[in-house]
Each structure stands twice: as structure tokens, then as C-alpha cells.
Coordinates of C-alpha atoms in Angstrom, one line a residue:
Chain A
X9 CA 77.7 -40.6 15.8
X10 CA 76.7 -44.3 14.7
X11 CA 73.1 -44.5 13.1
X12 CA 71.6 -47.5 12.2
X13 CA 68.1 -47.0 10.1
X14 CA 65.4 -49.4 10.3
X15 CA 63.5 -48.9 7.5
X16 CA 64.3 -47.5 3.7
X17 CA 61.3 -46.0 2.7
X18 CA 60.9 -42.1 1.5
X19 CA 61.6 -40.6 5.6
X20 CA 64.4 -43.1 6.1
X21 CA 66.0 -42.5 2.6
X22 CA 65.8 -38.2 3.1
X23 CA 66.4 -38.6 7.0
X24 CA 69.8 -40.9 6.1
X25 CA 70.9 -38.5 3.6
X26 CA 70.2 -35.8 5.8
X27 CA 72.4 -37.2 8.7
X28 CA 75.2 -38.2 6.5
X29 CA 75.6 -34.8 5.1
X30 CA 75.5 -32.9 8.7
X31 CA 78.5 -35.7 9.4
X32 CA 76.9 -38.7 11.3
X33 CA 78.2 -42.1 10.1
X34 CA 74.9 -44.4 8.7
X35 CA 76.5 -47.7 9.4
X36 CA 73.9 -50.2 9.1
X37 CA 70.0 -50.5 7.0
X38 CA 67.6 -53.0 7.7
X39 CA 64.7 -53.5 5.6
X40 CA 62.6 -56.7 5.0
X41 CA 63.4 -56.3 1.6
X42 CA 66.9 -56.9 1.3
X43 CA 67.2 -55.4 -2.0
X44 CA 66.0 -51.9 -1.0
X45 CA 68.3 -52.1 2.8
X46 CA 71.2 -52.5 -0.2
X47 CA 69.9 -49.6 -2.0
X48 CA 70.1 -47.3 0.6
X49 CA 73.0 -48.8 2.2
X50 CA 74.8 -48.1 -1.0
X51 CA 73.7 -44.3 -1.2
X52 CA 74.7 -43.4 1.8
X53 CA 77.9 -46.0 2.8
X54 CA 76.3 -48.3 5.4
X55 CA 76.0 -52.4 5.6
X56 CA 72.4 -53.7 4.4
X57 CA 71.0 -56.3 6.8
X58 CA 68.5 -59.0 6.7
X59 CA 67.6 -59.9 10.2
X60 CA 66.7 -57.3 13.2
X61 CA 69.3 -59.7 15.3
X62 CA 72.3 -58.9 13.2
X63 CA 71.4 -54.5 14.3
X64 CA 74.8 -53.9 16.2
X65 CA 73.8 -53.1 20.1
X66 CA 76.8 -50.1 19.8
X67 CA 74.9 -48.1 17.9
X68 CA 74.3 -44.3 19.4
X69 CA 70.8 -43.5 17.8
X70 CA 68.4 -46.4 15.9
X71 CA 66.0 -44.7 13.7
X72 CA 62.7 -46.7 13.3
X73 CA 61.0 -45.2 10.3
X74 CA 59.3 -48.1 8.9
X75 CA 55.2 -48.0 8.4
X76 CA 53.2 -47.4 11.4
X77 CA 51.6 -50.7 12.4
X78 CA 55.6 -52.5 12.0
X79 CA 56.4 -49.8 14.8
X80 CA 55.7 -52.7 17.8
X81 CA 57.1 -55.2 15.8
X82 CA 60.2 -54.0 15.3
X83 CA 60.0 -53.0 19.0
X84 CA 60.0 -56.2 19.7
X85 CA 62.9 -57.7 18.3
X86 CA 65.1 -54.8 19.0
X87 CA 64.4 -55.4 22.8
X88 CA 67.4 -54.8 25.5
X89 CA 69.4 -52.2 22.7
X90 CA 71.1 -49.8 24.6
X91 CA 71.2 -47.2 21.9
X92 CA 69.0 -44.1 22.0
X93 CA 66.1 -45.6 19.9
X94 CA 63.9 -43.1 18.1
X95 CA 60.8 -43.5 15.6
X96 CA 59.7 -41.0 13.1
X97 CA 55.8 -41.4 12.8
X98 CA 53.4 -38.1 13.0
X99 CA 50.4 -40.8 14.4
X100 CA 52.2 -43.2 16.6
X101 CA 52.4 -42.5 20.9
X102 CA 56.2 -42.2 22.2
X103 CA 55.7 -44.8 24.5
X104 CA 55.5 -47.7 21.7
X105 CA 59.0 -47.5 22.6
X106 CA 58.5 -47.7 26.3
X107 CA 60.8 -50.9 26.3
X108 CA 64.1 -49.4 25.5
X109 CA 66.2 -47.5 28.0
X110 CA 66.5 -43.9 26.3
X111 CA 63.8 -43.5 23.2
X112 CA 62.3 -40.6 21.7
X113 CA 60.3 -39.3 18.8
X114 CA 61.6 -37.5 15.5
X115 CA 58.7 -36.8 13.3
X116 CA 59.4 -34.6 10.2
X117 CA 56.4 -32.6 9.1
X118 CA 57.1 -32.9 5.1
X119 CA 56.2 -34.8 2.3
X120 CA 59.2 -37.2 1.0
X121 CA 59.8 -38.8 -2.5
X122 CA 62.3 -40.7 -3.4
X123 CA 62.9 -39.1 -6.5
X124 CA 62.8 -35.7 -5.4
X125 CA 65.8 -34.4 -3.3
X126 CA 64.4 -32.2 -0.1
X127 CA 66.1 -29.6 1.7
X128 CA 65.7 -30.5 5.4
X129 CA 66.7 -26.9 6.6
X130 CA 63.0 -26.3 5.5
X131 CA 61.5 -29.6 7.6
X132 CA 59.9 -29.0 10.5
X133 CA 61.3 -31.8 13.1
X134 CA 58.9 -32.5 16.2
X135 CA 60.6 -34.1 19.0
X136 CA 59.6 -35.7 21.9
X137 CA 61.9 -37.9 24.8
X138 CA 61.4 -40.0 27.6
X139 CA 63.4 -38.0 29.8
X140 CA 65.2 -34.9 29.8
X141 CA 68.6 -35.8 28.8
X142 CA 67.6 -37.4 26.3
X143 CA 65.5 -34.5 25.0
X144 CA 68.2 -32.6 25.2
X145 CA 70.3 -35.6 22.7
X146 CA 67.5 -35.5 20.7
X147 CA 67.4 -31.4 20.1
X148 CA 71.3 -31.7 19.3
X149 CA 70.6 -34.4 17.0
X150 CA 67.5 -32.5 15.7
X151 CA 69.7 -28.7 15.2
X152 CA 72.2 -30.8 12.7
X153 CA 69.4 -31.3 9.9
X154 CA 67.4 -28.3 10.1
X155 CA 66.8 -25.2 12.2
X156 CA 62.9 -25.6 12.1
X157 CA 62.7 -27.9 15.6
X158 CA 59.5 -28.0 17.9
X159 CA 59.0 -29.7 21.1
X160 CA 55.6 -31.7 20.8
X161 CA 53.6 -34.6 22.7
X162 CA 52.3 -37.5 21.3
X163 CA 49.0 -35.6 21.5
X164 CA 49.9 -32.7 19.9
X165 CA 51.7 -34.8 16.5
X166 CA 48.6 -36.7 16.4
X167 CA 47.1 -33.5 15.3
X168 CA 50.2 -32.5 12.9
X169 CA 49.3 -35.6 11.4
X170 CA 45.6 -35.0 10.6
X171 CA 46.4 -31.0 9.8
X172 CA 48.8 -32.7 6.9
X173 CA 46.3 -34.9 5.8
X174 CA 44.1 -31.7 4.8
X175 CA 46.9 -29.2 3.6
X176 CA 48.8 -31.8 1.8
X177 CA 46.8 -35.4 1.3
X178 CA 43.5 -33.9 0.1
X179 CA 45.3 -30.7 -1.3
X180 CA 47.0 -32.9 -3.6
X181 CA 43.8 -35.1 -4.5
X182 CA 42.1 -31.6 -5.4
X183 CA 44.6 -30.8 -7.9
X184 CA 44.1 -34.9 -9.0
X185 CA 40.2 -33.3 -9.7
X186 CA 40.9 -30.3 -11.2
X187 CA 43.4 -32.6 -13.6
X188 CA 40.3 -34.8 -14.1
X189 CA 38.2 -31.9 -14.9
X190 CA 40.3 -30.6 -17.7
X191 CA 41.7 -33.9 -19.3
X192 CA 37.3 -34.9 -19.4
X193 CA 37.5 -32.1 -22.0
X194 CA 40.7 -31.8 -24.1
X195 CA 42.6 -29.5 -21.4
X196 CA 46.5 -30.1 -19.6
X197 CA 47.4 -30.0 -16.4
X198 CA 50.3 -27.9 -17.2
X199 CA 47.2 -24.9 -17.8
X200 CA 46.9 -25.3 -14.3
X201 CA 50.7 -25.4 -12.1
X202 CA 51.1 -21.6 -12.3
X203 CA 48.2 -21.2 -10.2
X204 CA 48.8 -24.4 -7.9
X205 CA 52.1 -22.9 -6.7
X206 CA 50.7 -19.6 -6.6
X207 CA 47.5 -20.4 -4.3
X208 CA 50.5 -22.1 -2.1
X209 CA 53.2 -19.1 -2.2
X210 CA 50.4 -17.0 -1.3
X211 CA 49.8 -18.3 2.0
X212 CA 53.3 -18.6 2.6
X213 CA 53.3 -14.7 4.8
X214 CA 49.7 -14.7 5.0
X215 CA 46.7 -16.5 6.4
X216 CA 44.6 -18.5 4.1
X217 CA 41.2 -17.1 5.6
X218 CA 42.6 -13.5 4.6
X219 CA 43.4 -14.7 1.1
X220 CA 40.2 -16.9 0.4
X221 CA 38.8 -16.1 -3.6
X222 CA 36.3 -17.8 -5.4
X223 CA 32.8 -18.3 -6.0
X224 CA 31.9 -19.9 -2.6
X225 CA 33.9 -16.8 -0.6
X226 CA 31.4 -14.6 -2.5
X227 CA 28.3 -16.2 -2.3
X228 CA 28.3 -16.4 -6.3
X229 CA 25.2 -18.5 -6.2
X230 CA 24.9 -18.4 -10.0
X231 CA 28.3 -19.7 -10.3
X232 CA 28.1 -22.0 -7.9
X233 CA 25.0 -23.7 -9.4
X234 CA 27.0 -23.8 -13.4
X235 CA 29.9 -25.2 -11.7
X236 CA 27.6 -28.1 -10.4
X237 CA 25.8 -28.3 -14.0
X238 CA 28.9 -28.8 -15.6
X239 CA 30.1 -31.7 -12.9
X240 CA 27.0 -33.7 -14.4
X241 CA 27.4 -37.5 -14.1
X242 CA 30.1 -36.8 -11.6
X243 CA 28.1 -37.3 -8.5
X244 CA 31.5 -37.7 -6.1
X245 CA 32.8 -34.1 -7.6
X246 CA 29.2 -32.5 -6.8
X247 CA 29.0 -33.7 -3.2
X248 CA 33.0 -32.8 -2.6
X249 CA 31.7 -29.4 -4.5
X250 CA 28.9 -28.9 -2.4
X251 CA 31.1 -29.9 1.2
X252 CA 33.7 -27.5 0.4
X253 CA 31.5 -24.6 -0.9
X254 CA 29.1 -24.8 2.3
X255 CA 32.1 -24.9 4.4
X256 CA 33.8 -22.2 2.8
X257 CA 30.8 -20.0 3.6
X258 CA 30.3 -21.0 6.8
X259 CA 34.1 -19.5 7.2
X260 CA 33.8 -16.2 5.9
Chain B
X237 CA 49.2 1.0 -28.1
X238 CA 46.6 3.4 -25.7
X239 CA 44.5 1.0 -23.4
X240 CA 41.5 1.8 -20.8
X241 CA 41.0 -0.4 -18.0
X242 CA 37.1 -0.5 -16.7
X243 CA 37.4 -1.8 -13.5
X244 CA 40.0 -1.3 -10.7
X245 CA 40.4 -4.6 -8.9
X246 CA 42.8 -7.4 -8.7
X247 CA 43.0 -8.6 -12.2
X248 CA 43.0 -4.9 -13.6
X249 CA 46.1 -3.4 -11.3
X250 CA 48.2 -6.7 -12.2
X251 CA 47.0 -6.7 -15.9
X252 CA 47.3 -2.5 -16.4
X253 CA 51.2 -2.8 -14.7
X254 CA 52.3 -5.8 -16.9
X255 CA 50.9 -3.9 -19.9
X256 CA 52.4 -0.4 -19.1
X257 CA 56.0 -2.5 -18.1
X258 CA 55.8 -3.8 -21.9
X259 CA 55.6 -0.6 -23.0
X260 CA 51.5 0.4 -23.7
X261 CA 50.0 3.5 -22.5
X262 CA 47.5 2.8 -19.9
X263 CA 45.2 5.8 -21.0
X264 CA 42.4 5.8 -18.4
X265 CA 40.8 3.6 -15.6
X266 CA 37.2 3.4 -14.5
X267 CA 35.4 2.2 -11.7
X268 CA 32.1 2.7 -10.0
X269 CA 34.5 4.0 -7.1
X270 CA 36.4 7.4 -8.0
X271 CA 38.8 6.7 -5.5
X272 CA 39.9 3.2 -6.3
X273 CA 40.0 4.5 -10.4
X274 CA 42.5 7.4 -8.8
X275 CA 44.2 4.4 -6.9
X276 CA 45.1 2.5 -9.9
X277 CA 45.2 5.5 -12.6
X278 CA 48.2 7.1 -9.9
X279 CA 49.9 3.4 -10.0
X280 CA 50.2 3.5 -13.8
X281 CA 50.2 7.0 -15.0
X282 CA 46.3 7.1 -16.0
X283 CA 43.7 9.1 -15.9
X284 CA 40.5 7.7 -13.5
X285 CA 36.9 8.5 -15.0
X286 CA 33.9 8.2 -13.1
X287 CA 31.4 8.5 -16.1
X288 CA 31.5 5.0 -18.7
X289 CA 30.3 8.1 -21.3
X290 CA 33.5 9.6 -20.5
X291 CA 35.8 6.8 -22.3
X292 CA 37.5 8.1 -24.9
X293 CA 36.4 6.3 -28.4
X294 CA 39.7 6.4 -29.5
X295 CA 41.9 3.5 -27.4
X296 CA 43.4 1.1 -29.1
X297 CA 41.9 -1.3 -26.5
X298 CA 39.2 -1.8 -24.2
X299 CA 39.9 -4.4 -20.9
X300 CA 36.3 -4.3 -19.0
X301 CA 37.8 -6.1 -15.6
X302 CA 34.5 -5.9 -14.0
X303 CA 32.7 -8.6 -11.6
X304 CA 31.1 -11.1 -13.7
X305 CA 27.8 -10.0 -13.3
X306 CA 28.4 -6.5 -14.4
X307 CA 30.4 -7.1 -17.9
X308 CA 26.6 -6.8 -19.5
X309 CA 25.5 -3.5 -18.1
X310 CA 29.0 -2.3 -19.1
X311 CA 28.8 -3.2 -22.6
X312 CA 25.4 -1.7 -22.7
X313 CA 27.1 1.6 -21.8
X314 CA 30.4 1.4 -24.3
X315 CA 28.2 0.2 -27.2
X316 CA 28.9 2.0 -30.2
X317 CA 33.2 1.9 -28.9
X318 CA 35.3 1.4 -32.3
X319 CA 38.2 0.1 -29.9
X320 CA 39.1 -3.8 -29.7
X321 CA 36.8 -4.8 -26.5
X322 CA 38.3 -7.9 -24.3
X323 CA 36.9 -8.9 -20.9
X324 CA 39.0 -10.9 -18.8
X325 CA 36.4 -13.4 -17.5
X326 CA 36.7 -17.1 -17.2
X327 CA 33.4 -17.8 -16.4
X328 CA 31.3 -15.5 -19.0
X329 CA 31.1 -16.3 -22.9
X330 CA 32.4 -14.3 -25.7
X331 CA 29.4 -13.5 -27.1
X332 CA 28.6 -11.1 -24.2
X333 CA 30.3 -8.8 -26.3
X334 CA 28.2 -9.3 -29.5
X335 CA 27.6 -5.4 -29.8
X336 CA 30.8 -4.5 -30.1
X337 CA 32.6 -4.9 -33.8
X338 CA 35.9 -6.3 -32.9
X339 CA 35.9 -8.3 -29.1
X340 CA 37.7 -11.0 -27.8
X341 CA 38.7 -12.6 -24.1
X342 CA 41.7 -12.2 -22.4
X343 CA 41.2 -14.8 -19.1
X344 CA 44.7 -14.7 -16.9
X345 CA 44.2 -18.3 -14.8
X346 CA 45.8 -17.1 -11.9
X347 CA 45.0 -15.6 -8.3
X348 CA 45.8 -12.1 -8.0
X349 CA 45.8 -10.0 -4.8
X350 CA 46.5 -6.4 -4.8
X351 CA 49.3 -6.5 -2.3
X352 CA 51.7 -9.3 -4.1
X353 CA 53.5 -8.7 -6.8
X354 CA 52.5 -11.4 -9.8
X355 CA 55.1 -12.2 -12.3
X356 CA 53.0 -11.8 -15.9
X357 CA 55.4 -14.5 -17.1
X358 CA 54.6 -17.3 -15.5
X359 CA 50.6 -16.4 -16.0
X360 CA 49.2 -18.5 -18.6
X361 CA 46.5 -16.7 -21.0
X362 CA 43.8 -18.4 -22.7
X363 CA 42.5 -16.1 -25.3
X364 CA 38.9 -16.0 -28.2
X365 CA 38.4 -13.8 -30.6
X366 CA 35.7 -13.0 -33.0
X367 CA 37.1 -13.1 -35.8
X368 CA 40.6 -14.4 -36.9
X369 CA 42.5 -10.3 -38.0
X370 CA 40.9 -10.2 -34.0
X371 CA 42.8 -13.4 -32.7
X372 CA 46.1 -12.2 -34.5
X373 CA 45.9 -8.6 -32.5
X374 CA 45.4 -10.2 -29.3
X375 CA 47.7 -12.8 -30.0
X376 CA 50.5 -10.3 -30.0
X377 CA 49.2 -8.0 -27.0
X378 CA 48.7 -11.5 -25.1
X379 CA 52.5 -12.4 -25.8
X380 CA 54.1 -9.0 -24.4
X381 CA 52.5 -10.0 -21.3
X382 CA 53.5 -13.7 -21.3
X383 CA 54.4 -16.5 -23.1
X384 CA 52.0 -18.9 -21.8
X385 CA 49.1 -18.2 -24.3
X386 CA 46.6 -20.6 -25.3
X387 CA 43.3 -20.4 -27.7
X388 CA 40.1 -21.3 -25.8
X389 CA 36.7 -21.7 -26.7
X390 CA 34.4 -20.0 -24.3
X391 CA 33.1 -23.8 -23.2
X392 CA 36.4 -24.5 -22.4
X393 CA 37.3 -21.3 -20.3
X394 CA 34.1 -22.0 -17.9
X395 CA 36.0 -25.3 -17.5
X396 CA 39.1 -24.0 -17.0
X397 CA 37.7 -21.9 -14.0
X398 CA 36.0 -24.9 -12.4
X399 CA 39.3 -26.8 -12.2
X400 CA 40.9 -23.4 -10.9
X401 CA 37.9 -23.4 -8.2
X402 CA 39.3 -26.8 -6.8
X403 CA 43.0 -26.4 -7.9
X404 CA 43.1 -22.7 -5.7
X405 CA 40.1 -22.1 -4.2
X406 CA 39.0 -25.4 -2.3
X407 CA 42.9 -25.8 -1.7
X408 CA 43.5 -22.5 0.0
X409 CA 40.4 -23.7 2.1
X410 CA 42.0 -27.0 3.1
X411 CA 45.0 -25.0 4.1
X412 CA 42.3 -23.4 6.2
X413 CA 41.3 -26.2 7.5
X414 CA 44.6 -27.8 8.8
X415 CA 45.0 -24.4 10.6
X416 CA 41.7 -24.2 11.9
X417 CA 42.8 -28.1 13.5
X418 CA 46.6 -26.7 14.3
X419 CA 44.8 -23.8 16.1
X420 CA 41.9 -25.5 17.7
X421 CA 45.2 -27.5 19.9
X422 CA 47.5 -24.5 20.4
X423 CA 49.7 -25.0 17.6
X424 CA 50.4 -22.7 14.4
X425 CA 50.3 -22.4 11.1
X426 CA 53.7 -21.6 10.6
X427 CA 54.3 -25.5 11.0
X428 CA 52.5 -26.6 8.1
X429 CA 54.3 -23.3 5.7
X430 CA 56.6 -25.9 4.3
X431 CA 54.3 -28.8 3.8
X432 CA 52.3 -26.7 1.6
X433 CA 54.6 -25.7 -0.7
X434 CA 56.3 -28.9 -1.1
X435 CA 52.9 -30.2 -1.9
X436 CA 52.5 -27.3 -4.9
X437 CA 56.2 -27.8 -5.9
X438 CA 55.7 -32.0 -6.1
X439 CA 53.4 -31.5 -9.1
X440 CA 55.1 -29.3 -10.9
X441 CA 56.9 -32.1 -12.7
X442 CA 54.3 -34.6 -11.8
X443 CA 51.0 -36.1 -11.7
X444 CA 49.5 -35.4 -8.5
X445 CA 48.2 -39.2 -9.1
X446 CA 51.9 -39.9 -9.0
X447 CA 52.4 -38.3 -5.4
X448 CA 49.3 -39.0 -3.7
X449 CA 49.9 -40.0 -0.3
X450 CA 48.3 -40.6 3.3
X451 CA 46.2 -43.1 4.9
X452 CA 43.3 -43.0 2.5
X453 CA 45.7 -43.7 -0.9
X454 CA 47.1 -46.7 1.4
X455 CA 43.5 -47.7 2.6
X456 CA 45.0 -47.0 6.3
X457 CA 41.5 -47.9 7.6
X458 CA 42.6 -47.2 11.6
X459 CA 44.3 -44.1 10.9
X460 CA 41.2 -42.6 9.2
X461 CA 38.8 -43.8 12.1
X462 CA 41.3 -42.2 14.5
X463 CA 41.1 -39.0 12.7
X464 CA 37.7 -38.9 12.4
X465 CA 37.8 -39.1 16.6
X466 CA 39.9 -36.5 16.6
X467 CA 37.5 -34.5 14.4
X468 CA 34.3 -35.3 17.0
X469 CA 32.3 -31.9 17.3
X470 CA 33.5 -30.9 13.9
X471 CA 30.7 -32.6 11.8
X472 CA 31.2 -30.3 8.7
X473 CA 35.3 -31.2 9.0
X474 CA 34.4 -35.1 9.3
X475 CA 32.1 -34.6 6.0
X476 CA 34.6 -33.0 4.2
X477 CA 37.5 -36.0 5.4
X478 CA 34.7 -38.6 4.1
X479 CA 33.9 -37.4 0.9
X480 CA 38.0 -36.8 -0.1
X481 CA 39.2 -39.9 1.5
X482 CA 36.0 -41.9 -0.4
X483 CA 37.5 -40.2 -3.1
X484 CA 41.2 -41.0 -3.1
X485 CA 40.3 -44.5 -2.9
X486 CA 38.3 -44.6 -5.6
X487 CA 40.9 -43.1 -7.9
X488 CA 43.5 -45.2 -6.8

């Protein structure tokens, strides 16, 4: 299998990586930025190009993954490819793509670094076609980098999408507060990743309503009113306080 | 070393097993609750007592394990004890335990449930004495438990415990959240396993300031609008998306 990624960003970079290790030759990387298509053509043995023109039409699968609002774009210039074209974007409708012959969707549910490998045999992949042969391309393609695959409209990744943006965007800007609170008084982070990975293990074979602790979970009204004492002159951490603590109680 | 637990709950079964693995005798266990003082004193080879007049005078140590709120009306009960007195509390000062002649705190910053295993190792333990013979004795009880151990001034515990509340608390409630979304469109939770512990894993070799993503750290203005649709007839979810996003973007 041919695959030509357009795109070298975090999905593209893991997704490449992925592909090449289950077998599938990466032959060609565009980027704007010529200098990263050539970083990630090196890593993974393909041709860096400049210009969408130069994509070769023999391709079997083009892989869109660059941001969301270059999605049309792109579309654009690739018109008239024969290739099974695919994009990888949690918020974006299949039928961006509605111009190609054979297109589908590929949308890992995971959070990608490019300094941190990833093990896509624990990535959830989310696919979607246009018809169903080419679902049925597209669950082949989807088996050789991990075992986790869903079937999902564009409706139902729309909502992926906003469920990541609370269990992993604002997850991760909640440990950015905690790390605020304790560096505003002489305290490290490191104090804290024990219980960061723990609070995340935990819910790992459970629910997180049947694991809920705290102050808020208890109605610890005393608590709850130090807490907001000591946030002081941090009006933003009160009212993101106060949110969470009402919501937590209106929960349990 | 002979040690009574007062209290039987989450903290006090992890703490009295990682004590009686290292070798101390877990002597007895109280609670209000006969039965859960059997529960525990079965687990560890105690004896339970129902009567805080019951406590034999002669431990080597004293962990009161209590709810916050009741650590005073248990002191009130031991005073007099010749034993070294900790309490394990994050939240409540040191000096609660002014009657006693030798007290200190022994806080675990972790989330225990009775039903997972907790690895005492990787449970770091912030620890204040009253007197420095005092910090040397817990010192050494505190590192055949773990080798995380850190001094901390009773200030700096109550902070430590407010970063835990949004580190483990408010995060286990965004987890909540994204499955309450997930659920509300017939999908499950067991989609977004991986995401959350990718998310806990990032940061343990990072800043999560270093890894923040999603559409409010790239000011993704139409994404966020479009989730906030999504969220119509969920007011207390669109709140809680406000304040973070506002957030992330001002810490960017």
C-alpha cells in the first residue's frame, strides 16, 4: 500500500509511523513548510514535496491531517485524485471530501506529541466512508494500527471531539492550576504526578461518578469556603472553583 | 513498632497494610462502626475497639485517620496518650494536636479507594512535627512506607490539598463530564479510557503548560462556538467550558 500524507504535524507524524511499521510504504509528505515535509519524509523514507500538484495521482490512500480550516483547501487542489482520500479531524463533516471518488474519515481519539512515541494499539480509530466498500478499505486499513476501531458519523465525532476537550484539554489545564497553586507558594509539581496518574488509572475499570472524592462530593462546606479564602486575588481560580464544586454537587 | 489506627476508612486500610507489610504491628483499629473496626483489624491482624477509652496507652504510635471534622473530639478523648500522635490530614493544622506531648502529621497526597490496591511507593508523604527528636521518629516510620517524603508546614499542606482538589478531584469530574456528553449521544466511556491516561502520563515528564492543547490554547474561536451549540440545554456544562477555555487563553 502507497500513502501519501498531507500534513506533518503531531497526527500525521504518529499516524506515518504507525503505517510504516504495520508495512505500508509512506512515499510522499507534503507540508507548506518544506522543512518539516523533509523531516518527516526522512523519518519514515518518503519524498518531501512543495506543491499539492506534484502528490502522485497513483497513490492508494491520501491522508489529509493538516489543521481543520486547511481541510477545503487542500480539497481543493487535490481535485480529480483517484486514490481513496481520507482526513483525520474529530470536528470536521465527511463530506468536506464529497469531491473525490472514494473518501472517508480516520479520526484517532488520542493526544499526540511529537516528542513522545505512542502506542497506536491503544488509539481508538473512528471511521467513517462514503460507501460501503470503501468502509470496508477503511476498517482493513484501520485493523493494521490498532484493534480499538469504531464505526462513527460525522455527528457522533463531533461529540468525541468536545468529550476530549473536557477529559483531556481542561483535564490538562487543571493540573496547569494546581501547578500554579503550589509554585505561588514554594511547592513542585512533581508533589503532585503520583496522584495525577492515579485519579486517571482509577477510572481506567471504573466510572468516574462511582469514584468522585473531595470536598465538593461531600458537601464539606467549611472546606469549600478555606479553599476559596486561600484562592484570594485569584478571581479566575474562584469562579472555575465555584463552577466545578456546584456541578460536582449537582452530580452526586 | 506497635501502632493503633483510629479510624477505618480509605487512608487507614492503605496506611495500616503498608505499615504491617514493612514490618510494624498493627495493634488495634477503632471506629465509631464495630463492624468496619472488625473489617480492617481482620485485614491486618488487629484487634477492633469500639470504646476510644479502650486504646491501649502503651503504642508506639497513634494514626487518628478520622474525617476532618472529628480529629478534635478524638483528641479530646485520647488526651493524656504517652504514644507519638499523627493525624493524616491535609487540610487540618498541627496544632490540633497541642494536648498531646509528642504529635506530628503524616498527610499521604494520594486518592485511596478501598477496593484498589495503592502502591505505598509511589505515595509521596509530607510530614510536621513538634519538635525536631519528633521529626526524626517520623522521618524513619515515613520512609519504610515510601521514599517520597517531604517536610511541610501546616500552611503548606492546606495548599497542597487545594491543588489535589483541582489536580484529582475537579479532574475525575471532567472525566465525568465527557462521559456524561459520550452518553447523552449513545456513545461510551470506554472510548475516551485511553485519552485519559495519555493525558496523566503526558505530564509526568512535563509541564502540562508544555502539552496544552485544543481549540481554546489555539484561540480556535469557531470550534468553541460550535461546542458551545452542541452544549445547548446544558447551561452548567457551557459555564464550566467558558470559565476553562477563558482560562487557557489567559495562560497562554
Amino acid at each position: 500500500m502507497k500513502v501519501t500524507f498531507v500534513g506533518s504535524g503531531n497526527v500525521a507524524t504518529h499516524m506515518a509511523l504507525a503505517l510504516k511499521a504495520a508495512g505500508a510504504l509512506i512515499d510522499q509528505i507534503w507540508s507548506r513548510n518544506i522543512g518539516h515535509a523533509a523531516a518527516l519524509a526522512d523519518l519514515v523514507g518518503a519524498r518531501p514535496v512543495s506543491g499539492l500538484s506534484e502528490i502522485d495521482t497513483n497513490a492508494d490512500l491520501v491522508v489529509i491531517a493538516v489543521k481543520d480550516d486547511a481541510i477545503a483547501e487542500v480539497c481543493n487542489a487535490l481535485k480529480g485524485i483517484g486514490a481513496l482520500v481520507v482526513h483525520t479531524s474529530g470536528a470536521t463533516d465527511l463530506h468536506v471530501l464529497s469531491s473525490f471518488a472514494n473518501y472517508g474519515v480516520l479520526y484517532p481519539l488520542q493526544t499526540f506529541s511529537k516528542s513522545r512515541p505512542i502506542d497506536f494499539n491503544k488509539v481508538p480509530l473512528f471511521i467513517e466512508a462514503n460507501n460501503p466498500p470503501v468502509l470496508d478499505e477503511l476498517k482493513i486499513i484501520a485493523s493494521r494500527l490498532s484493534p480499538l476501531i469504531y464505526q462513527a458519523t460525522s455527528d457522533q465525532r463531533k461529540i468525541l471531539h468536545l468529550s476530549a476537550v473536557f477529559a483531556c484539554n481542561f483535564v490538562n489545564h487543571l493540573y496547569e492550576l494546581g501547578n500554579r497553586v503550589l509554585q505561588d507558594n514554594g511547592l513542585d509539581f512533581e508533589m503532585l504526578r503520583p496522584l495525577i496518574l492515579e485519579t486517571a488509572e482509577k477510572v481506567q475499570h471504573d466510572l468516574p461518578l462511582n469514584v468522585q472524592t473531595g470536598p465538593a462530593v461531600r458537601n464539606d462546606q467549611q472546606t469549600i469556603l478555606k479553599h476559596l479564602k486561600l484562592l484570594d486575588g485569584e478571581p479566575g481560580l474562584q469562579e472555575i472553583y465555584q463552577a466545578l464544586s456546584k456541578s460536582i454537587k449537582k452530580t452526586s
